[in-house]
XYZ file of C-alpha atoms in Angstrom:
140
model
C -44.458 -37.166 20.360
C -44.102 -35.976 23.899
C -46.265 -37.252 26.739
C -47.091 -35.667 30.064
C -49.646 -36.524 32.749
C -53.196 -35.622 31.821
C -56.791 -35.960 32.945
C -58.767 -39.160 32.261
C -61.060 -39.169 29.257
C -64.753 -39.767 29.950
C -65.684 -42.686 27.665
C -69.015 -41.046 26.826
C -67.423 -37.851 25.452
C -68.054 -37.253 21.748
C -65.330 -37.828 19.170
C -63.376 -40.548 20.967
C -61.533 -43.469 19.425
C -61.190 -46.800 21.220
C -58.491 -49.314 20.302
C -59.139 -52.750 21.782
C -56.126 -55.036 22.177
C -56.596 -58.751 22.877
C -54.423 -61.820 23.379
C -54.658 -65.172 21.577
C -57.647 -66.151 23.770
C -59.525 -62.925 22.901
C -59.056 -61.657 26.438
C -58.939 -57.872 26.504
C -55.362 -56.922 27.333
C -55.653 -53.136 26.958
C -57.782 -50.311 25.653
C -56.398 -47.057 24.295
C -58.827 -44.158 24.242
C -57.893 -41.109 22.165
C -59.712 -37.833 21.825
C -60.323 -36.394 18.367
C -57.307 -34.066 18.521
C -54.913 -36.896 19.388
C -56.326 -39.086 16.600
C -56.156 -36.287 14.023
C -52.659 -35.078 14.910
C -51.138 -38.547 15.299
C -52.748 -39.710 12.060
C -51.617 -36.644 10.143
C -48.064 -36.643 11.509
C -47.586 -40.348 10.806
C -47.932 -39.739 7.056
C -46.894 -36.077 6.884
C -50.367 -34.807 6.038
C -50.353 -31.007 6.475
C -51.260 -29.732 9.933
C -54.089 -27.668 8.438
C -55.949 -30.846 7.475
C -55.727 -32.149 11.051
C -56.641 -28.772 12.553
C -59.682 -28.546 10.260
C -60.776 -32.037 11.329
C -60.589 -31.002 14.990
C -62.523 -27.787 14.281
C -65.192 -29.694 12.344
C -65.408 -32.436 15.016
C -64.801 -35.202 12.494
C -62.031 -37.616 11.537
C -62.036 -37.920 7.743
C -60.846 -41.067 5.967
C -57.633 -39.249 5.058
C -56.755 -39.290 8.790
C -58.638 -42.434 9.880
C -56.479 -44.757 7.822
C -53.085 -43.572 9.098
C -54.345 -43.317 12.686
C -55.646 -46.885 12.393
C -52.204 -47.967 11.173
C -50.577 -46.363 14.224
C -53.031 -48.194 16.500
C -52.098 -51.432 14.745
C -48.388 -50.773 15.344
C -48.966 -50.063 19.035
C -49.929 -53.728 19.498
C -46.203 -54.489 19.372
C -45.693 -52.381 22.490
C -48.185 -54.513 24.402
C -46.655 -57.691 23.033
C -43.225 -56.633 24.335
C -44.686 -55.564 27.678
C -46.289 -58.995 28.097
C -42.766 -60.435 28.057
C -43.509 -63.562 26.058
C -44.030 -64.344 22.425
C -46.994 -66.512 23.421
C -49.089 -63.489 24.340
C -49.533 -62.365 20.719
C -51.288 -59.130 21.631
C -53.061 -57.687 18.627
C -55.476 -54.935 17.726
C -58.884 -56.597 17.798
C -60.968 -53.578 16.859
C -60.683 -49.832 16.485
C -63.857 -47.878 17.158
C -63.239 -44.502 15.568
C -65.227 -41.282 16.109
C -68.879 -41.774 15.305
C -68.868 -45.384 16.475
C -69.765 -46.759 19.894
C -67.531 -49.107 21.832
C -69.025 -52.298 23.273
C -70.452 -51.687 26.770
C -67.751 -53.759 28.495
C -65.028 -51.716 26.778
C -66.684 -48.420 27.763
C -66.878 -49.664 31.361
C -63.218 -50.706 31.329
C -62.214 -47.360 29.796
C -63.929 -45.529 32.672
C -62.464 -47.680 35.440
C -59.873 -46.305 37.811
C -56.877 -48.464 38.534
C -54.402 -49.763 35.998
C -54.429 -46.785 33.668
C -52.227 -44.039 32.318
C -53.830 -40.739 31.302
C -51.644 -38.404 29.263
C -51.613 -35.307 27.151
C -49.775 -36.051 23.934
C -47.963 -33.277 22.075
C -47.339 -34.052 18.427
C -44.504 -31.775 17.344
C -45.556 -29.170 14.776
C -49.159 -30.427 14.876
C -50.887 -30.011 18.240
C -52.026 -31.626 21.460
C -54.585 -34.230 22.349
C -55.329 -36.683 25.144
C -54.889 -40.432 25.456
C -55.864 -42.926 28.120
C -54.246 -46.346 28.269
C -56.225 -48.807 30.374
C -54.975 -52.309 31.103
C -57.562 -55.050 30.946
C -55.958 -57.388 33.453
């Protein structure tokens, strides 16, 4: 994957995924918002599902179970990045919930995802698959 600066995602746009990461006290540590293309291409590439399956999902504006499961696994693995960034083993950052396309995030998560401030908005290029957009928003 290659990342470069991108535009923020509007949390009300259709087809978004929201990954909610919390600490041991259930305090929201971070939210990752992914558009449908990022979810489809990352999910497909993580398990070597043919690019045509991901491209069809993007065209049809849906994330089928074949791509949901591997994308969810990637979101789960990303919790380790937040754990390391916290700098202590006590933080125990984990994926609390993943709201995939078709679902609605809780209102407080949608508000956090829209907030300016501690965020990183990127375009992600998944080699041999395609491009999508991600927003990483810190909860603290």
